[in-house]
Coordinates of C-alpha atoms in Angstrom, one line a residue:
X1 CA 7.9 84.5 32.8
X2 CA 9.9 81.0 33.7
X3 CA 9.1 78.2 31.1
X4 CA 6.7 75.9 33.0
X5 CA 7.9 73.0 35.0
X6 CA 8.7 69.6 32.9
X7 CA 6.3 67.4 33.2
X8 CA 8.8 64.6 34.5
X9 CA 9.4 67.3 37.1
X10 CA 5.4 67.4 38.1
X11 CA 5.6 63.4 38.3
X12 CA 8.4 63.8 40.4
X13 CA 6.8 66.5 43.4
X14 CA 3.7 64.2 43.5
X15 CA 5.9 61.3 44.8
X16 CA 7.5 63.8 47.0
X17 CA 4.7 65.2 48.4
X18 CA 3.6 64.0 52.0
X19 CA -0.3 64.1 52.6
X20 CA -0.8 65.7 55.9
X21 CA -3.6 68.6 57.3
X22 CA -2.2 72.2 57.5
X23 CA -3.2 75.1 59.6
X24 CA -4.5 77.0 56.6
X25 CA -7.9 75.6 55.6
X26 CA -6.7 71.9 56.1
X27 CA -5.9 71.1 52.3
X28 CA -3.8 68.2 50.9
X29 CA -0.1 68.9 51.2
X30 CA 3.0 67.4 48.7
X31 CA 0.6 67.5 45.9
X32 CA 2.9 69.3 43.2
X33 CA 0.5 71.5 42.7
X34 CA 0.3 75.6 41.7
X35 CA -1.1 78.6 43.3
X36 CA -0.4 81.4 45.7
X37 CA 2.5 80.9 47.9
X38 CA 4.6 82.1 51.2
X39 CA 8.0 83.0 51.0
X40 CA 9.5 82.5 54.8
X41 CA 12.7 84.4 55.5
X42 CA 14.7 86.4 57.8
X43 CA 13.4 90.1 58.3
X44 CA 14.3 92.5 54.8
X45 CA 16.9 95.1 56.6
X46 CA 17.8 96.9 53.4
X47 CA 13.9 96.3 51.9
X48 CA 15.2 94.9 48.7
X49 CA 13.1 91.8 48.5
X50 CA 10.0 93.2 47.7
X51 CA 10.8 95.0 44.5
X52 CA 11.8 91.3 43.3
X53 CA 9.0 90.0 44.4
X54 CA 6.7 92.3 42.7
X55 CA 8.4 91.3 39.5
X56 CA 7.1 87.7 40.4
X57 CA 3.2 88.6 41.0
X58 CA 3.4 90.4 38.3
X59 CA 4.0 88.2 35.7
X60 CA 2.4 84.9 37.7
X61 CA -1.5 86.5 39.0
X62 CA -2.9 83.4 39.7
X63 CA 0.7 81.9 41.9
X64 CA 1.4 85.1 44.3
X65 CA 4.3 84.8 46.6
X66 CA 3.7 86.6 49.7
X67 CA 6.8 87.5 52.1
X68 CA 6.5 86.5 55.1
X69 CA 9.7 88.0 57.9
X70 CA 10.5 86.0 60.5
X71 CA 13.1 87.4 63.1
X72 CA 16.2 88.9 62.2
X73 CA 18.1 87.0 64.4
X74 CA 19.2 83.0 63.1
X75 CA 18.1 81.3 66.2
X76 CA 14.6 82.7 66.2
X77 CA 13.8 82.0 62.5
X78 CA 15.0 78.5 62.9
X79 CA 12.6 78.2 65.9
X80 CA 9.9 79.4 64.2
X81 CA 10.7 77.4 61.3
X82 CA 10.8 74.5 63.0
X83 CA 7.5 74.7 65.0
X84 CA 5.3 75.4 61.9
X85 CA 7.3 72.3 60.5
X86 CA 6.9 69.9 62.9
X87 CA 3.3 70.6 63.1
X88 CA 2.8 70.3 59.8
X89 CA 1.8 73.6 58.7
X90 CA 1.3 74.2 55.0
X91 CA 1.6 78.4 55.8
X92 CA 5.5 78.5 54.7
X93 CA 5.9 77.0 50.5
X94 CA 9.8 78.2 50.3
X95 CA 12.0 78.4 53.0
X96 CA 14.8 80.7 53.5
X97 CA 17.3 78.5 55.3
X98 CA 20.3 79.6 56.9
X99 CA 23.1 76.8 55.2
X100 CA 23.7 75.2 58.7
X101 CA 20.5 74.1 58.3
X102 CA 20.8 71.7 55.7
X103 CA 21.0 68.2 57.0
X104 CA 18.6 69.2 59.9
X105 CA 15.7 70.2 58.1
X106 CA 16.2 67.2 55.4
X107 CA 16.9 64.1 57.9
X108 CA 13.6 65.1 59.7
X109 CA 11.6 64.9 56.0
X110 CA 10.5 68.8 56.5
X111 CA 11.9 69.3 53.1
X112 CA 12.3 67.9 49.2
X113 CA 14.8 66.7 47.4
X114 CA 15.3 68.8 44.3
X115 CA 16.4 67.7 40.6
X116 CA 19.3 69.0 39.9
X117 CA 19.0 69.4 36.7
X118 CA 16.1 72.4 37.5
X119 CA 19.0 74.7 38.5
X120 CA 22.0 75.8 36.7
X121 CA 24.6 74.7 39.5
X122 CA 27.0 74.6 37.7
X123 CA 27.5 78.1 37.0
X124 CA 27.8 78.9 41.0
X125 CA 30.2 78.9 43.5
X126 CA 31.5 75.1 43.7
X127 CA 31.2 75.5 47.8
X128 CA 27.8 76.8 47.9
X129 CA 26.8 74.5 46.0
X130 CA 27.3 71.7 48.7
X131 CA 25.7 73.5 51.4
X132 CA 22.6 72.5 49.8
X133 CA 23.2 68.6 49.3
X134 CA 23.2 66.1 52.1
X135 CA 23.6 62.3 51.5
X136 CA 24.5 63.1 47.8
X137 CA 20.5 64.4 47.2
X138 CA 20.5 68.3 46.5
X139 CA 17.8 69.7 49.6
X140 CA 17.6 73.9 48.6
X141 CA 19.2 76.1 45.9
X142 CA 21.7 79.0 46.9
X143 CA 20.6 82.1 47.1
X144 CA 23.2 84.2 48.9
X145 CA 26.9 83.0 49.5
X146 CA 29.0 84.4 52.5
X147 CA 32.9 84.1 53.8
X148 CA 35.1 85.7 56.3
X149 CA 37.7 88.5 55.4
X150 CA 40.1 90.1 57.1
X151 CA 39.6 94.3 57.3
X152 CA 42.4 96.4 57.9
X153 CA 43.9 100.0 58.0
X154 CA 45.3 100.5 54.6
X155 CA 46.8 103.3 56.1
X156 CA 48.7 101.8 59.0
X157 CA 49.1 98.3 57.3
X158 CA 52.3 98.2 54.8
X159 CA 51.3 94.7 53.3
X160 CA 48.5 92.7 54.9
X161 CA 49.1 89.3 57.3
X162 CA 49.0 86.3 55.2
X163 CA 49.9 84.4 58.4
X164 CA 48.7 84.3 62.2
X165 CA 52.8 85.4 63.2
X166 CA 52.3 88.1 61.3
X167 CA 49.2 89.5 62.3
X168 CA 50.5 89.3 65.6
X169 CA 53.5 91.2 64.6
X170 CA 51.8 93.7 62.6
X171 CA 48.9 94.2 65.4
X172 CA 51.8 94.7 68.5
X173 CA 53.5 97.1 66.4
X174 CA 50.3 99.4 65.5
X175 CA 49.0 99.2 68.8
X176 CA 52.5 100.5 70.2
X177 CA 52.9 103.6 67.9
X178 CA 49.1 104.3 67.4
X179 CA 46.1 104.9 70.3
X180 CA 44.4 101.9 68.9
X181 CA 43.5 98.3 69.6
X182 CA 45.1 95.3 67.3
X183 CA 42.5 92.6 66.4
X184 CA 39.2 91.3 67.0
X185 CA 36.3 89.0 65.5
X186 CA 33.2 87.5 67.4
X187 CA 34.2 86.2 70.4
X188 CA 30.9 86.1 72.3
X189 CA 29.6 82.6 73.1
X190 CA 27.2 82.3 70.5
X191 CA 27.2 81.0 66.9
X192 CA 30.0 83.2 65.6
X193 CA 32.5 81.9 68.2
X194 CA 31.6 78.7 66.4
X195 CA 32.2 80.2 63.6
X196 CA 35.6 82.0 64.3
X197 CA 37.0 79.0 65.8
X198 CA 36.2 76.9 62.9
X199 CA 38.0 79.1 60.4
X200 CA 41.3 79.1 62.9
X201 CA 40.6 75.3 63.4
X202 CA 40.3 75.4 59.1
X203 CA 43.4 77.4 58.6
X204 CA 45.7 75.1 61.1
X205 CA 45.0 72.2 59.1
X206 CA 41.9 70.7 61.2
X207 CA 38.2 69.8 60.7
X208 CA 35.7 69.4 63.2
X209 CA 33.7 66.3 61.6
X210 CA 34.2 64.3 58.9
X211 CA 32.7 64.7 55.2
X212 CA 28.9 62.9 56.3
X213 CA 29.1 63.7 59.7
X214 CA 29.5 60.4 61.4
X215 CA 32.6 60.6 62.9
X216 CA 34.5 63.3 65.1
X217 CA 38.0 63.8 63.3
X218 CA 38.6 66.9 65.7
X219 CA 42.4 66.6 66.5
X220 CA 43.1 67.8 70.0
X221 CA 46.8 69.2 69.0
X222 CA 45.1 71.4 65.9
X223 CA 42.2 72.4 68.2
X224 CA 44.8 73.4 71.2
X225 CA 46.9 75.5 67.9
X226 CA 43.5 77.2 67.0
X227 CA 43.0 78.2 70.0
X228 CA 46.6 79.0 71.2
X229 CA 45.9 81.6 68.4
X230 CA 43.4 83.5 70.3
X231 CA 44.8 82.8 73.6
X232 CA 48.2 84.6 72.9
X233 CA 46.1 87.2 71.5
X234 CA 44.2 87.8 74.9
X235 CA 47.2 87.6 76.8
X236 CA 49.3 89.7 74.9
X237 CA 47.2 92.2 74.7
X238 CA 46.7 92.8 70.7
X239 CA 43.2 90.9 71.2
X240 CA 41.4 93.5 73.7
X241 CA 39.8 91.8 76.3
X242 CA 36.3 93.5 75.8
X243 CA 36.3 91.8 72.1
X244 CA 34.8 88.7 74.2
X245 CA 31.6 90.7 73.8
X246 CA 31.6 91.7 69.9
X247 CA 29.2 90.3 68.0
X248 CA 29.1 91.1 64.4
X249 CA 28.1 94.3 65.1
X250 CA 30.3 95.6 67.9
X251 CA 32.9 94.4 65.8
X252 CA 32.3 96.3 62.9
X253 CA 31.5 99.4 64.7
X254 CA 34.8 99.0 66.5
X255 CA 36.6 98.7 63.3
X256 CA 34.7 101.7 61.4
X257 CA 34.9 104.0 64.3
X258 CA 38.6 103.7 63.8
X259 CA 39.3 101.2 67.5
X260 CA 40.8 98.6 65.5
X261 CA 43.3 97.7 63.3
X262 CA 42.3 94.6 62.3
X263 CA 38.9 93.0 62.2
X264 CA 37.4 90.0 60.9
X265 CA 33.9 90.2 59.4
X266 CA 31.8 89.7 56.8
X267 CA 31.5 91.4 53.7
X268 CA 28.4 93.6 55.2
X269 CA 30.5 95.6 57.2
X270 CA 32.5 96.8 53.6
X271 CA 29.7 99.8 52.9
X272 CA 29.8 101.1 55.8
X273 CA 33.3 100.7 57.0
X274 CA 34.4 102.5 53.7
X275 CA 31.7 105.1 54.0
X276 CA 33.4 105.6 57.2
X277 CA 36.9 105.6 57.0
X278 CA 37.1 105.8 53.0
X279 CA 40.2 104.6 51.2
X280 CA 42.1 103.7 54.8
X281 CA 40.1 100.3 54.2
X282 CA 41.3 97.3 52.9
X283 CA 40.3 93.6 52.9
X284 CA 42.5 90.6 52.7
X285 CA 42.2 86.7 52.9
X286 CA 41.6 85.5 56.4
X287 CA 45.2 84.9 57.5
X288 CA 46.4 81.3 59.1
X289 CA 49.1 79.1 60.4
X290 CA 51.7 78.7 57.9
X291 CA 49.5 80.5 55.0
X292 CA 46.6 82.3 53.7
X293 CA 43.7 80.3 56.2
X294 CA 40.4 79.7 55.2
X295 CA 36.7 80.6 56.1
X296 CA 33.4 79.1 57.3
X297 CA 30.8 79.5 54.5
X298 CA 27.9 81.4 55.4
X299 CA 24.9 82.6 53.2
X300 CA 21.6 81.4 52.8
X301 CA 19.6 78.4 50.7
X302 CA 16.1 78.5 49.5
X303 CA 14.1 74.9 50.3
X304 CA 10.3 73.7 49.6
X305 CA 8.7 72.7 52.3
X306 CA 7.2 69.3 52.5
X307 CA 3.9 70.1 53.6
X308 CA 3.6 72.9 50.6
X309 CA 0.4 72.5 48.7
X310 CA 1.8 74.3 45.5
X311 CA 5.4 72.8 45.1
X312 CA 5.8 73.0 42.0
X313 CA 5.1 76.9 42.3
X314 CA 7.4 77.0 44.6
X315 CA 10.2 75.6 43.0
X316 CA 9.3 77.9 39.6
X317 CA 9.9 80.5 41.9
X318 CA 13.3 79.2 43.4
X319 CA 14.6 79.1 39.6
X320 CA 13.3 82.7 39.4
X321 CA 14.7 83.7 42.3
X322 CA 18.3 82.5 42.0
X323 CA 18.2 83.7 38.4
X324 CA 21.3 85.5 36.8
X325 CA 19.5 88.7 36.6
X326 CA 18.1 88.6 40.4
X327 CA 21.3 87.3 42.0
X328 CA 22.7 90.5 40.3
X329 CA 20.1 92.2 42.2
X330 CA 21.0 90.9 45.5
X331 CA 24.6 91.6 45.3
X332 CA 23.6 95.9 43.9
X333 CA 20.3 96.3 46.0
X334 CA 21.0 94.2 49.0
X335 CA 24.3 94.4 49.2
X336 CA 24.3 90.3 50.0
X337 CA 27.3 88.1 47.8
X338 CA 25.8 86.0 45.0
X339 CA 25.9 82.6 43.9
X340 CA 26.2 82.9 40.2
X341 CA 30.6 82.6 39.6
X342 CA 30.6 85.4 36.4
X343 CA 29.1 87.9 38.6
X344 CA 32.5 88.6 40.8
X345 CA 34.1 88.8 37.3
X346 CA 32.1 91.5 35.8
X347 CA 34.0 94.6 35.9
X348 CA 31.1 96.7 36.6
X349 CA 30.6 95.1 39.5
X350 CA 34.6 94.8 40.9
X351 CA 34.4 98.9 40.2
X352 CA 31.2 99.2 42.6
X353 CA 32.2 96.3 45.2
X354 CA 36.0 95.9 45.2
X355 CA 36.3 93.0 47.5
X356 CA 34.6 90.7 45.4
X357 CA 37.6 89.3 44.2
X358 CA 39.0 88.7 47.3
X359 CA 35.6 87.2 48.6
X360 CA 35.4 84.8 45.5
X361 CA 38.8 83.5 46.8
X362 CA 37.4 83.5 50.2
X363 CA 34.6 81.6 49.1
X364 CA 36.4 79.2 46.9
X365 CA 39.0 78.2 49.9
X366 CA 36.4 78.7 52.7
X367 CA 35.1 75.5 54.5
X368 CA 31.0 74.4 55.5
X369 CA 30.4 74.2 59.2
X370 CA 30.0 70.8 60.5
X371 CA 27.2 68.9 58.5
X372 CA 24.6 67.3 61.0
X373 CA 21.2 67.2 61.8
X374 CA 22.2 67.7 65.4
X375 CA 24.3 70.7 64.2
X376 CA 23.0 73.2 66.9
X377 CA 24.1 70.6 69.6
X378 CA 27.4 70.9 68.4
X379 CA 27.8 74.4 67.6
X380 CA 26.8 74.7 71.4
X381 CA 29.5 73.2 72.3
X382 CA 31.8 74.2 70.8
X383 CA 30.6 77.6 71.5
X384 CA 30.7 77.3 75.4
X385 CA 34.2 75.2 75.3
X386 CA 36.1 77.9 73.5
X387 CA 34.1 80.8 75.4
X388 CA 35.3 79.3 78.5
X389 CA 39.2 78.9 77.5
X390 CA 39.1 82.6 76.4
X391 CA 37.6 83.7 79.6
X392 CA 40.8 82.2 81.2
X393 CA 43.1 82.6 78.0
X394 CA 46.4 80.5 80.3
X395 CA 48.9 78.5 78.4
X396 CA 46.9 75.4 79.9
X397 CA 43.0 76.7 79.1
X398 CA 43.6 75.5 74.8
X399 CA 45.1 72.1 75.5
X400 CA 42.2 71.6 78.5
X401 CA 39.3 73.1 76.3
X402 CA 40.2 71.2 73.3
X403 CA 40.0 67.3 75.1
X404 CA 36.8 68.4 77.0
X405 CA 35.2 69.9 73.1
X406 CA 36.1 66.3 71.8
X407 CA 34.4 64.5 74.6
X408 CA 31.3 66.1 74.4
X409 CA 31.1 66.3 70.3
X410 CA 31.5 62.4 70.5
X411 CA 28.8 61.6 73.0
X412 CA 26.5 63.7 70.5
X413 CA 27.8 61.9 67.5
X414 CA 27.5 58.5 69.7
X415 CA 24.1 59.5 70.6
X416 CA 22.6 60.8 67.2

């Protein structure tokens, strides 16, 4: 069992707390106090969560976490999420947030600030950590860390693209000599198309907001090269055409089924790709302009609500849940990355997962989406403006697309 909470810590979640009615009996909310709780997340696919959890209620009888799955899909948790918030519901205690979701879910008071201090951040991943802090107060703790690599055919690829030239160079020449297509990511318009234009965006030198998301420091020239990317991809022919419907998974079942050379993804697609296709699979670095590029963090944060009746439970369970020995877990029985640095420097681990060290680079040179509370207005946009210059991938559709994606993120900026 965790030592208890500090009591500076209990003073602390009592001033935090917000005194409103929930939908389960109608108690006082933001009190700091213990007891049974509800763990809200996105639905278990490789049903490693509960073991852990068991571990919990074993040890803590009277302050029970029940799991509660929400949708697999992002969008749907964060709508459910945000219903039971706004209505003040005290049925979710801890919060499984997508990292996107950080500045929206604190600027509309739905969650605490946590004391740093609690949490031992500084033995994780220096980029994860800041998915979790908006306006300099920490909001959630990491739980699960994510970046983009690049997946290729060991066995066609003599020495993998560190550059976009040469991915186009190496992806022309396989798809010449070999019956298969060149390179794909997610290029349907939803939020990977935000997120694989913000890595090419990343890895020409660009950035889509500033640091504290006042300001729109999109450049149209390093949008129009991000894009140009893509563009001569499509036209060319080493980007096939139907790769403007891949999701994550099309795109990894393309790769592993042998119809791709190239592939971006995340590090979930490593088992099975590798399962599949065995030692013809490597991973690299995303590639970019004049260099290795960089990726968009993904991964996952764990918050308290604010209408929680037994906060301080629920943050004695965040500590146990991002613990050394469960972050281990998550990385060997759900296959998730970790937070915790030491653990993609255990050799143990390299000899089960060999990307890792190429994903801590990945991590450690990879970039946080656009921070806003407004963030889903954005990533719509941004979405439907690059989905509509790929649909017509001319010389003319990046320079167009980029200007009218600048517009629009200003008047939502202007308007926030």
């Amino acid at each position: 069992m965790l030592r208890p909470l500090p009591l500076l810590l209990a003073a602390l979640l009592a001033v935090a707390g917000c005194g409103a009615a929930g939908d389960e009996g109608g108690g006082e909310t933001g009190t700091g106090g213990t007891g049974p709780i509800t763990f809200a997340t996105g639905r278990d696919t490789t049903a490693y969560l509960q073991p852990l959890l068991d571990r919990w209620n074993q040890a803590h009888p009277a302050e029970k976490v029940t799991l509660l799955e929400l949708p697999e899909a992002a969008d749907e948790q964060r709508a459910q999420m945000v219903a039971n918030l706004q209505a003040q519901s005290n049925r979710y205690d801890v919060l499984g947030l997508d990292v996107v979701w950080t500045a929206e879910f604190a600027e509309n008071g739905w969650i605490i600030p946590l004391e740093r201090g609690l949490f031992p951040l500084d033995r994780f991943l220096p980029p994860v950590v800041e998915t979790a802090v908006y306006k300099n107060k920490l909001w959630a703790v990491p739980y699960t860390s994510n970046a983009g690599l690049l997946y290729y055919r060991a066995d066609l690829v003599k020495k993998p693209p560190r550059t976009w030239a040469e991915l186009r160079d190496q992806a022309r020449e396989i798809t010449k000599k070999h019956d298969i297509d060149g390179y794909a990511g997610q290029f349907l318009a939803y939020e990977g198309l935000t997120v694989n234009f913000s890595e090419a965006l990343q890895s020409a030198g660009g950035q889509i907001l500033n640091r504290d998301g006042t300001e729109v420091t999109l450049d149209p020239a390093k949008a129009e090269t991000a894009l140009g990317f893509l563009l001569q991809g499509l036209r060319e022919g080493w980007i096939p055409t139907e790769s403007l419907s891949y999701k994550e998974e099309e795109s990894r079942l393309a790769f592993q089924e042998g119809r791709l050379a190239f592939a971006r993804n995340w590090p979930h697609a490593y088992g099975p790709a590798r399962a599949k296709l065995g030692d013809k699979v490597a991973v690299t670095r995303l590639p970019g302009l004049n260099g290795p590029g960089s990726s968009t963090l993904g991964g996952a944060n764990l918050a308290v609500s604010a209408f929680s009746r037994h906060q301080q439970t629920a943050q004695e369970f965040i500590r146990y849940f991002t613990s050394l020995e469960n972050e281990r877990r998550v990385l060997t029985e759900g296959s998730f990355p970790p937070v915790w640095t030491e653990l993609y420097d255990d050799p143990d681990l390299i000899e089960r997962f060999p990307y890792l060290p190429v994903l801590k680079e990945s991590i450690l040179a990879a970039k946080a989406r656009p921070v806003s509370a407004n963030y889903n207005q954005l990533s719509l946009v941004i979405a439907s403006s690059v989905a509509k210059a790929l649909g017509t991938p001319t010389p003319e559709s990046a320079a167009d697309a980029a200007v009218s994606m600048k517009s629009e993120l200003d008047e939502i900026i202007r308007t926030q």
